[in-house]
PDB file of C-alpha atoms in Angstrom:
ATOM      1  CA  MET A  10     -22.988 -18.293 -15.230  1.00 57.00           C
ATOM      2  CA  SER A  11     -21.626 -19.883 -12.091  1.00 92.00           C
ATOM      3  CA  ILE A  12     -18.632 -18.625 -10.206  1.00 97.00           C
ATOM      4  CA  ARG A  13     -16.097 -20.623  -8.897  1.00 97.00           C
ATOM      5  CA  ALA A  14     -13.128 -18.750  -7.571  1.00 98.00           C
ATOM      6  CA  VAL A  15     -12.105 -15.739  -6.575  1.00 98.00           C
ATOM      7  CA  VAL A  16      -9.121 -14.115  -7.528  1.00 98.00           C
ATOM      8  CA  TRP A  17      -7.734 -11.368  -4.904  1.00 98.00           C
ATOM      9  CA  ASP A  18      -5.949  -8.427  -5.119  1.00 98.00           C
ATOM     10  CA  VAL A  19      -3.884  -8.166  -1.767  1.00 98.00           C
ATOM     11  CA  ASP A  20      -3.418  -4.280  -0.940  1.00 96.00           C
ATOM     12  CA  ASP A  21      -5.847  -1.872   0.191  1.00 96.00           C
ATOM     13  CA  THR A  22      -8.461  -4.840  -0.160  1.00 98.00           C
ATOM     14  CA  LEU A  23      -7.766  -7.556   1.933  1.00 98.00           C
ATOM     15  CA  PHE A  24      -4.772  -5.870   3.367  1.00 98.00           C
ATOM     16  CA  ASP A  25      -5.296  -2.206   4.862  1.00 97.00           C
ATOM     17  CA  TYR A  26      -1.589  -0.922   3.346  1.00 93.00           C
ATOM     18  CA  THR A  27      -2.958   2.815   3.042  1.00 90.00           C
ATOM     19  CA  THR A  28      -3.242   3.014   6.726  1.00 92.00           C
ATOM     20  CA  ALA A  29       0.305   1.135   7.374  1.00 94.00           C
ATOM     21  CA  ASP A  30       2.134   2.988   4.587  1.00 89.00           C
ATOM     22  CA  ARG A  31       0.518   6.371   6.392  1.00 88.00           C
ATOM     23  CA  GLU A  32       2.212   4.918   9.807  1.00 92.00           C
ATOM     24  CA  GLY A  33       4.912   3.456   8.834  1.00 92.00           C
ATOM     25  CA  MET A  34       6.465   6.377   7.130  1.00 90.00           C
ATOM     26  CA  ARG A  35       5.100   8.918   9.869  1.00 91.00           C
ATOM     27  CA  ALA A  36       6.940   6.532  12.266  1.00 94.00           C
ATOM     28  CA  HIS A  37      10.312   5.871   9.191  1.00 94.00           C
ATOM     29  CA  LEU A  38      10.766   9.959   9.062  1.00 92.00           C
ATOM     30  CA  ILE A  39      10.260  10.233  12.963  1.00 92.00           C
ATOM     31  CA  ALA A  40      13.234   7.994  13.584  1.00 94.00           C
ATOM     32  CA  GLU A  41      15.135   8.813  10.461  1.00 93.00           C
ATOM     33  CA  GLY A  42      14.902  12.785  11.526  1.00 90.00           C
ATOM     34  CA  LEU A  43      13.049  13.814   8.651  1.00 90.00           C
ATOM     35  CA  LEU A  44      10.129  14.956   9.294  1.00 86.00           C
ATOM     36  CA  ALA A  45      10.749  18.925   9.433  1.00 85.00           C
ATOM     37  CA  GLY A  46      11.971  18.589   5.520  1.00 85.00           C
ATOM     38  CA  TYR A  47       8.052  17.061   4.642  1.00 83.00           C
ATOM     39  CA  GLY A  48       5.983  19.139   6.484  1.00 78.00           C
ATOM     40  CA  THR A  49       3.881  16.832   8.134  1.00 83.00           C
ATOM     41  CA  ALA A  50       3.408  12.716   7.163  1.00 80.00           C
ATOM     42  CA  GLU A  51       0.831  13.489   5.141  1.00 84.00           C
ATOM     43  CA  GLU A  52       2.796  15.731   2.456  1.00 89.00           C
ATOM     44  CA  ALA A  53       5.431  12.558   2.607  1.00 88.00           C
ATOM     45  CA  LEU A  54       2.933  10.223   2.070  1.00 84.00           C
ATOM     46  CA  VAL A  55       1.485  11.978  -0.900  1.00 88.00           C
ATOM     47  CA  ARG A  56       4.826  12.282  -2.344  1.00 92.00           C
ATOM     48  CA  TRP A  57       5.928   8.724  -1.606  1.00 90.00           C
ATOM     49  CA  ARG A  58       3.472   7.104  -3.515  1.00 87.00           C
ATOM     50  CA  GLU A  59       3.465   9.832  -6.585  1.00 94.00           C
ATOM     51  CA  ILE A  60       7.167   8.432  -6.947  1.00 95.00           C
ATOM     52  CA  THR A  61       5.823   4.785  -6.168  1.00 91.00           C
ATOM     53  CA  ASP A  62       3.777   4.322  -9.087  1.00 90.00           C
ATOM     54  CA  GLN A  63       6.397   6.470 -11.674  1.00 95.00           C
ATOM     55  CA  GLN A  64       9.048   4.054 -10.820  1.00 95.00           C
ATOM     56  CA  TRP A  65       6.109   1.441 -10.796  1.00 86.00           C
ATOM     57  CA  ALA A  66       5.838   2.594 -14.034  1.00 91.00           C
ATOM     58  CA  ARG A  67       8.993   1.452 -15.342  1.00 93.00           C
ATOM     59  CA  PHE A  68       8.723  -1.656 -14.078  1.00 89.00           C
ATOM     60  CA  SER A  69       5.757  -2.664 -15.934  1.00 83.00           C
ATOM     61  CA  ALA A  70       6.995  -1.149 -18.934  1.00 87.00           C
ATOM     62  CA  GLY A  71      10.024  -3.652 -18.819  1.00 89.00           C
ATOM     63  CA  GLU A  72      12.699  -0.807 -18.204  1.00 94.00           C
ATOM     64  CA  VAL A  73      14.293  -1.886 -14.703  1.00 94.00           C
ATOM     65  CA  ASP A  74      13.559  -4.659 -12.586  1.00 92.00           C
ATOM     66  CA  PHE A  75      11.076  -4.990  -9.282  1.00 89.00           C
ATOM     67  CA  VAL A  76      14.197  -4.500  -7.078  1.00 94.00           C
ATOM     68  CA  THR A  77      15.856  -1.764  -9.300  1.00 96.00           C
ATOM     69  CA  GLN A  78      13.105   0.320  -8.954  1.00 95.00           C
ATOM     70  CA  ARG A  79      12.515  -0.238  -5.198  1.00 94.00           C
ATOM     71  CA  ARG A  80      16.108   1.405  -4.836  1.00 97.00           C
ATOM     72  CA  ASP A  81      15.465   4.404  -7.481  1.00 97.00           C
ATOM     73  CA  ARG A  82      12.088   4.701  -5.069  1.00 96.00           C
ATOM     74  CA  THR A  83      14.169   5.523  -2.362  1.00 97.00           C
ATOM     75  CA  ARG A  84      16.927   7.864  -4.005  1.00 97.00           C
ATOM     76  CA  VAL A  85      14.039  10.052  -5.847  1.00 97.00           C
ATOM     77  CA  PHE A  86      12.613  10.418  -2.271  1.00 95.00           C
ATOM     78  CA  LEU A  87      15.153  11.183  -0.624  1.00 95.00           C
ATOM     79  CA  GLY A  88      17.066  13.492  -3.491  1.00 95.00           C
ATOM     80  CA  ARG A  89      19.993  11.744  -2.982  1.00 96.00           C
ATOM     81  CA  PRO A  90      20.842   9.901  -6.354  1.00 96.00           C
ATOM     82  CA  GLU A  91      24.492   8.980  -5.364  1.00 97.00           C
ATOM     83  CA  LEU A  92      23.054   6.452  -2.859  1.00 97.00           C
ATOM     84  CA  THR A  93      24.321   3.056  -3.215  1.00 97.00           C
ATOM     85  CA  ASP A  94      22.433  -0.415  -3.706  1.00 98.00           C
ATOM     86  CA  ALA A  95      23.487  -1.642  -0.254  1.00 98.00           C
ATOM     87  CA  GLU A  96      22.151   2.132   0.800  1.00 98.00           C
ATOM     88  CA  ALA A  97      18.849   2.362  -0.825  1.00 98.00           C
ATOM     89  CA  ASP A  98      18.188  -0.999   0.305  1.00 97.00           C
ATOM     90  CA  ASP A  99      19.008  -0.399   4.520  1.00 97.00           C
ATOM     91  CA  TRP A 100      16.867   2.678   4.008  1.00 97.00           C
ATOM     92  CA  PHE A 101      13.844   0.842   2.694  1.00 96.00           C
ATOM     93  CA  GLN A 102      14.432  -2.239   4.781  1.00 96.00           C
ATOM     94  CA  ARG A 103      14.170   0.338   8.274  1.00 96.00           C
ATOM     95  CA  TYR A 104      11.031   1.904   6.541  1.00 94.00           C
ATOM     96  CA  VAL A 105       9.914  -1.599   6.180  1.00 93.00           C
ATOM     97  CA  THR A 106      10.570  -2.241   9.924  1.00 95.00           C
ATOM     98  CA  HIS A 107       8.024   0.251  10.544  1.00 95.00           C
ATOM     99  CA  TYR A 108       5.066  -0.155   7.991  1.00 93.00           C
ATOM    100  CA  GLU A 109       5.016  -4.380   8.812  1.00 95.00           C
ATOM    101  CA  ALA A 110       4.187  -2.903  12.825  1.00 95.00           C
ATOM    102  CA  ALA A 111       1.158  -1.239  11.273  1.00 95.00           C
ATOM    103  CA  TRP A 112       0.109  -3.775   9.538  1.00 97.00           C
ATOM    104  CA  SER A 113      -3.385  -5.369  10.022  1.00 97.00           C
ATOM    105  CA  LEU A 114      -6.767  -6.878   7.629  1.00 98.00           C
ATOM    106  CA  PHE A 115     -10.114  -5.150   7.337  1.00 98.00           C
ATOM    107  CA  PRO A 116     -12.558  -6.154   9.722  1.00 98.00           C
ATOM    108  CA  ASP A 117     -14.604  -7.421   6.487  1.00 98.00           C
ATOM    109  CA  VAL A 118     -11.805  -9.738   5.183  1.00 98.00           C
ATOM    110  CA  LEU A 119     -12.177 -12.884   7.754  1.00 98.00           C
ATOM    111  CA  PRO A 120     -15.700 -12.866   8.217  1.00 98.00           C
ATOM    112  CA  VAL A 121     -16.432 -13.143   4.393  1.00 98.00           C
ATOM    113  CA  LEU A 122     -13.312 -15.649   3.604  1.00 98.00           C
ATOM    114  CA  ASP A 123     -14.482 -17.900   5.859  1.00 98.00           C
ATOM    115  CA  ALA A 124     -18.428 -17.580   4.507  1.00 97.00           C
ATOM    116  CA  LEU A 125     -17.156 -19.020   1.202  1.00 97.00           C
ATOM    117  CA  ALA A 126     -14.975 -21.558   2.150  1.00 96.00           C
ATOM    118  CA  GLY A 127     -16.858 -23.985   1.351  1.00 94.00           C
ATOM    119  CA  THR A 128     -18.604 -22.741  -1.387  1.00 96.00           C
ATOM    120  CA  HIS A 129     -15.671 -21.162  -3.733  1.00 97.00           C
ATOM    121  CA  ARG A 130     -11.705 -21.521  -4.589  1.00 98.00           C
ATOM    122  CA  HIS A 131      -9.378 -18.808  -3.727  1.00 98.00           C
ATOM    123  CA  ALA A 132      -6.201 -17.258  -5.512  1.00 98.00           C
ATOM    124  CA  VAL A 133      -4.195 -14.085  -4.804  1.00 98.00           C
ATOM    125  CA  LEU A 134      -3.055 -11.863  -8.183  1.00 98.00           C
ATOM    126  CA  SER A 135      -1.103  -8.727  -7.299  1.00 98.00           C
ATOM    127  CA  ASN A 136       1.069  -5.855  -8.838  1.00 95.00           C
ATOM    128  CA  SER A 137       3.531  -6.718  -6.810  1.00 93.00           C
ATOM    129  CA  SER A 138       6.577  -9.363  -5.947  1.00 93.00           C
ATOM    130  CA  LEU A 139       5.560 -12.869  -4.587  1.00 96.00           C
ATOM    131  CA  THR A 140       7.992 -12.725  -1.912  1.00 93.00           C
ATOM    132  CA  VAL A 141       6.541  -9.642  -0.727  1.00 93.00           C
ATOM    133  CA  GLN A 142       2.775 -11.198  -0.900  1.00 97.00           C
ATOM    134  CA  ASP A 143       3.525 -14.505   0.421  1.00 97.00           C
ATOM    135  CA  ARG A 144       5.299 -13.376   3.793  1.00 96.00           C
ATOM    136  CA  LYS A 145       2.823 -10.839   3.855  1.00 97.00           C
ATOM    137  CA  LEU A 146      -0.443 -13.452   3.668  1.00 98.00           C
ATOM    138  CA  ARG A 147       1.463 -15.466   6.053  1.00 98.00           C
ATOM    139  CA  VAL A 148       1.910 -12.840   8.947  1.00 96.00           C
ATOM    140  CA  LEU A 149      -1.402 -11.637   8.404  1.00 97.00           C
ATOM    141  CA  GLY A 150      -2.472 -15.954   8.882  1.00 98.00           C
ATOM    142  CA  VAL A 151      -4.307 -15.749   5.335  1.00 98.00           C
ATOM    143  CA  HIS A 152      -1.590 -17.296   3.669  1.00 98.00           C
ATOM    144  CA  ASP A 153      -3.201 -21.088   3.792  1.00 98.00           C
ATOM    145  CA  ARG A 154      -6.588 -19.437   1.852  1.00 98.00           C
ATOM    146  CA  PHE A 155      -5.829 -19.444  -1.067  1.00 98.00           C
ATOM    147  CA  GLU A 156      -4.544 -22.462  -3.337  1.00 98.00           C
ATOM    148  CA  ALA A 157      -2.089 -20.242  -5.645  1.00 98.00           C
ATOM    149  CA  ILE A 158      -0.623 -16.635  -5.335  1.00 98.00           C
ATOM    150  CA  LEU A 159       0.540 -14.666  -8.628  1.00 98.00           C
ATOM    151  CA  CYS A 160       2.540 -11.259  -8.553  1.00 97.00           C
ATOM    152  CA  ALA A 161       3.600  -9.227 -11.639  1.00 94.00           C
ATOM    153  CA  ALA A 162       7.320  -9.684 -10.643  1.00 90.00           C
ATOM    154  CA  GLU A 163       7.497 -12.880 -11.318  1.00 95.00           C
ATOM    155  CA  LEU A 164       4.890 -12.955 -13.786  1.00 95.00           C
ATOM    156  CA  GLY A 165       5.974 -10.675 -15.841  1.00 92.00           C
ATOM    157  CA  ILE A 166       2.635  -9.396 -16.714  1.00 94.00           C
ATOM    158  CA  SER A 167       1.128  -6.525 -14.574  1.00 93.00           C
ATOM    159  CA  LYS A 168      -2.808  -5.670 -14.001  1.00 96.00           C
ATOM    160  CA  PRO A 169      -4.639  -4.380 -15.823  1.00 95.00           C
ATOM    161  CA  GLU A 170      -3.275  -6.584 -18.666  1.00 97.00           C
ATOM    162  CA  PRO A 171      -6.166  -8.872 -19.752  1.00 97.00           C
ATOM    163  CA  GLY A 172      -2.966 -11.987 -19.578  1.00 98.00           C
ATOM    164  CA  ALA A 173      -2.803 -10.906 -15.856  1.00 98.00           C
ATOM    165  CA  PHE A 174      -6.050 -11.820 -14.803  1.00 98.00           C
ATOM    166  CA  LEU A 175      -5.811 -15.150 -17.315  1.00 98.00           C
ATOM    167  CA  ALA A 176      -2.964 -16.118 -15.962  1.00 98.00           C
ATOM    168  CA  ALA A 177      -4.893 -16.424 -12.840  1.00 98.00           C
ATOM    169  CA  CYS A 178      -7.532 -18.843 -14.677  1.00 98.00           C
ATOM    170  CA  ASP A 179      -4.691 -20.908 -15.659  1.00 98.00           C
ATOM    171  CA  ALA A 180      -3.568 -21.581 -12.149  1.00 98.00           C
ATOM    172  CA  LEU A 181      -7.131 -22.333 -11.080  1.00 98.00           C
ATOM    173  CA  GLY A 182      -7.775 -24.520 -14.195  1.00 98.00           C
ATOM    174  CA  LEU A 183     -10.762 -22.538 -14.778  1.00 98.00           C
ATOM    175  CA  ALA A 184     -12.118 -20.543 -17.734  1.00 98.00           C
ATOM    176  CA  PRO A 185     -12.717 -16.341 -17.097  1.00 98.00           C
ATOM    177  CA  HIS A 186     -16.293 -17.038 -16.901  1.00 97.00           C
ATOM    178  CA  GLU A 187     -15.583 -19.073 -13.775  1.00 98.00           C
ATOM    179  CA  ALA A 188     -13.521 -17.025 -12.103  1.00 98.00           C
ATOM    180  CA  ALA A 189     -14.329 -13.531 -10.214  1.00 98.00           C
ATOM    181  CA  TYR A 190     -11.792 -11.000  -9.406  1.00 98.00           C
ATOM    182  CA  VAL A 191     -12.059  -8.493  -6.602  1.00 98.00           C
ATOM    183  CA  GLY A 192      -9.940  -5.382  -6.459  1.00 97.00           C
ATOM    184  CA  ASP A 193      -9.604  -1.767  -4.938  1.00 95.00           C
ATOM    185  CA  HIS A 194      -9.062  -0.132  -8.453  1.00 93.00           C
ATOM    186  CA  PRO A 195     -11.582   0.334 -10.325  1.00 93.00           C
ATOM    187  CA  GLU A 196      -9.203   0.871 -13.929  1.00 92.00           C
ATOM    188  CA  ILE A 197      -6.278  -1.008 -12.930  1.00 94.00           C
ATOM    189  CA  ASP A 198      -8.426  -4.338 -10.944  1.00 96.00           C
ATOM    190  CA  GLY A 199     -12.335  -3.328 -12.141  1.00 95.00           C
ATOM    191  CA  ARG A 200     -12.025  -2.418 -15.832  1.00 95.00           C
ATOM    192  CA  GLY A 201      -8.779  -4.634 -16.369  1.00 96.00           C
ATOM    193  CA  ALA A 202     -10.671  -8.488 -14.938  1.00 97.00           C
ATOM    194  CA  ALA A 203     -13.899  -6.724 -16.642  1.00 96.00           C
ATOM    195  CA  ASP A 204     -11.995  -7.154 -20.012  1.00 96.00           C
ATOM    196  CA  ALA A 205      -9.720  -9.876 -19.118  1.00 97.00           C
ATOM    197  CA  GLY A 206     -13.876 -12.349 -18.916  1.00 97.00           C
ATOM    198  CA  LEU A 207     -13.518 -12.515 -15.144  1.00 97.00           C
ATOM    199  CA  LEU A 208     -16.829 -11.429 -13.292  1.00 97.00           C
ATOM    200  CA  SER A 209     -15.398  -7.821 -11.689  1.00 97.00           C
ATOM    201  CA  VAL A 210     -16.176  -6.411  -8.441  1.00 97.00           C
ATOM    202  CA  TRP A 211     -14.844  -2.749  -7.207  1.00 95.00           C
ATOM    203  CA  ILE A 212     -14.526  -2.724  -3.135  1.00 96.00           C
ATOM    204  CA  ASP A 213     -14.741   0.987  -3.012  1.00 94.00           C
ATOM    205  CA  ARG A 214     -13.427   1.295   0.550  1.00 90.00           C
ATOM    206  CA  GLY A 215     -13.964   5.268   0.435  1.00 82.00           C
ATOM    207  CA  GLY A 216     -10.055   6.015  -0.453  1.00 71.00           C
ATOM    208  CA  ALA A 217      -7.948   7.529  -2.716  1.00 68.00           C
ATOM    209  CA  TYR A 218     -10.655   6.305  -5.757  1.00 68.00           C
ATOM    210  CA  ALA A 219     -13.935   6.965  -4.544  1.00 61.00           C
ATOM    211  CA  THR A 220     -14.944  10.619  -6.217  1.00 61.00           C
ATOM    212  CA  LEU A 221     -13.951   8.594  -9.747  1.00 63.00           C
ATOM    213  CA  ASP A 222     -16.954   7.539 -11.860  1.00 68.00           C
ATOM    214  CA  PRO A 223     -17.429   3.877 -11.895  1.00 64.00           C
ATOM    215  CA  PRO A 224     -16.186   2.550 -15.403  1.00 74.00           C
ATOM    216  CA  VAL A 225     -17.954   0.023 -17.204  1.00 75.00           C
ATOM    217  CA  GLY A 226     -17.587  -3.432 -15.966  1.00 82.00           C
ATOM    218  CA  PRO A 227     -17.236  -3.853 -12.761  1.00 91.00           C
ATOM    219  CA  ARG A 228     -19.314  -4.109  -9.886  1.00 94.00           C
ATOM    220  CA  ARG A 229     -19.035  -1.287  -7.305  1.00 93.00           C
ATOM    221  CA  ILE A 230     -19.001  -2.355  -3.520  1.00 95.00           C
ATOM    222  CA  ALA A 231     -18.341  -0.881  -0.006  1.00 94.00           C
ATOM    223  CA  SER A 232     -17.621  -3.780   1.770  1.00 97.00           C
ATOM    224  CA  LEU A 233     -17.008  -7.831   1.021  1.00 98.00           C
ATOM    225  CA  SER A 234     -20.441  -8.243   3.306  1.00 97.00           C
ATOM    226  CA  GLU A 235     -22.120  -7.732  -0.233  1.00 97.00           C
ATOM    227  CA  LEU A 236     -19.719 -10.142  -1.805  1.00 97.00           C
ATOM    228  CA  PRO A 237     -21.547 -13.319  -1.210  1.00 97.00           C
ATOM    229  CA  ALA A 238     -24.603 -12.292  -3.085  1.00 95.00           C
ATOM    230  CA  ILE A 239     -22.661 -10.851  -6.168  1.00 95.00           C
ATOM    231  CA  LEU A 240     -21.148 -14.799  -6.639  1.00 95.00           C
ATOM    232  CA  GLY A 241     -24.716 -16.338  -5.579  1.00 87.00           C
ATOM    233  CA  ALA A 242     -23.225 -18.016  -2.692  1.00 62.00           C
ATOM    234  CA  ASP A 243     -25.633 -20.537  -0.868  1.00 52.00           C
ATOM    235  CA  THR A 244     -24.343 -18.507   2.448  1.00 50.00           C
ATOM    236  CA  ARG A 245     -26.339 -16.066   5.019  1.00 48.00           C
ATOM    237  CA  PHE A 246     -23.522 -13.564   5.069  1.00 49.00           C
ATOM    238  CA  GLY A 247     -24.343 -10.942   3.105  1.00 47.00           C
ATOM    239  CA  ALA A 248     -25.264  -7.495   3.470  1.00 46.00           C
ATOM    240  CA  PRO A 249     -27.821  -5.475   0.387  1.00 44.00           C
ATOM    241  CA  SER A 250     -25.384  -3.104  -1.512  1.00 43.00           C
ATOM    242  CA  THR A 251     -25.247   0.852  -0.494  1.00 44.00           C
ATOM    243  CA  PHE A 252     -24.534   1.478  -4.567  1.00 41.00           C
ATOM    244  CA  ARG A 253     -27.489   1.435  -7.076  1.00 37.00           C
TER     245      ARG A 253
END
């Protein structure tokens, strides 16, 4: 089997979403005078993520569009269902300002992209919107590394559905067995990509999913430095896996 391309998840795979979300929410709650109502920024963030997952499930099921789920995240989080669309948008945009100030790539990202630049093609498949991820990748300075950037909001289908992964392969003109998918979620990314026929690689950075038993299908790595060896890339970059 020859892997010709790598398709990447973005948040918590390339981009340190967890840190940016935590620091951005902390700064936002302080600026809005809301931190005392949640006890700690960590408690507020847990609630924010619960609501995000709930609203994303509605979007994935086709019940609401992308912008509506984002507005409803704000309304539910604040406990203010009466907020107008404009008020919800304004509150969310103020949060985004703090969130973006904390954006950064993981330190293993640029080295692995450099190492694989001459051997593999690259694309992105994200459960977000193109507007969000296109700008994020530009700000982080890696947009030009990817031939295609596909997102659920525009595709009309989300990971872990096989069609999302197959759309990424189609964009590259490759069969599923010619592509690898790298993502941080063991089920949505790991099992989803494996079920679609891609070489699936789960990057386990010791976050929220580290205590889960790995699903059948994906290879599990602790650093992107391990990826070239899995791909069989002809580079001197790489490290032995910490998972056996």
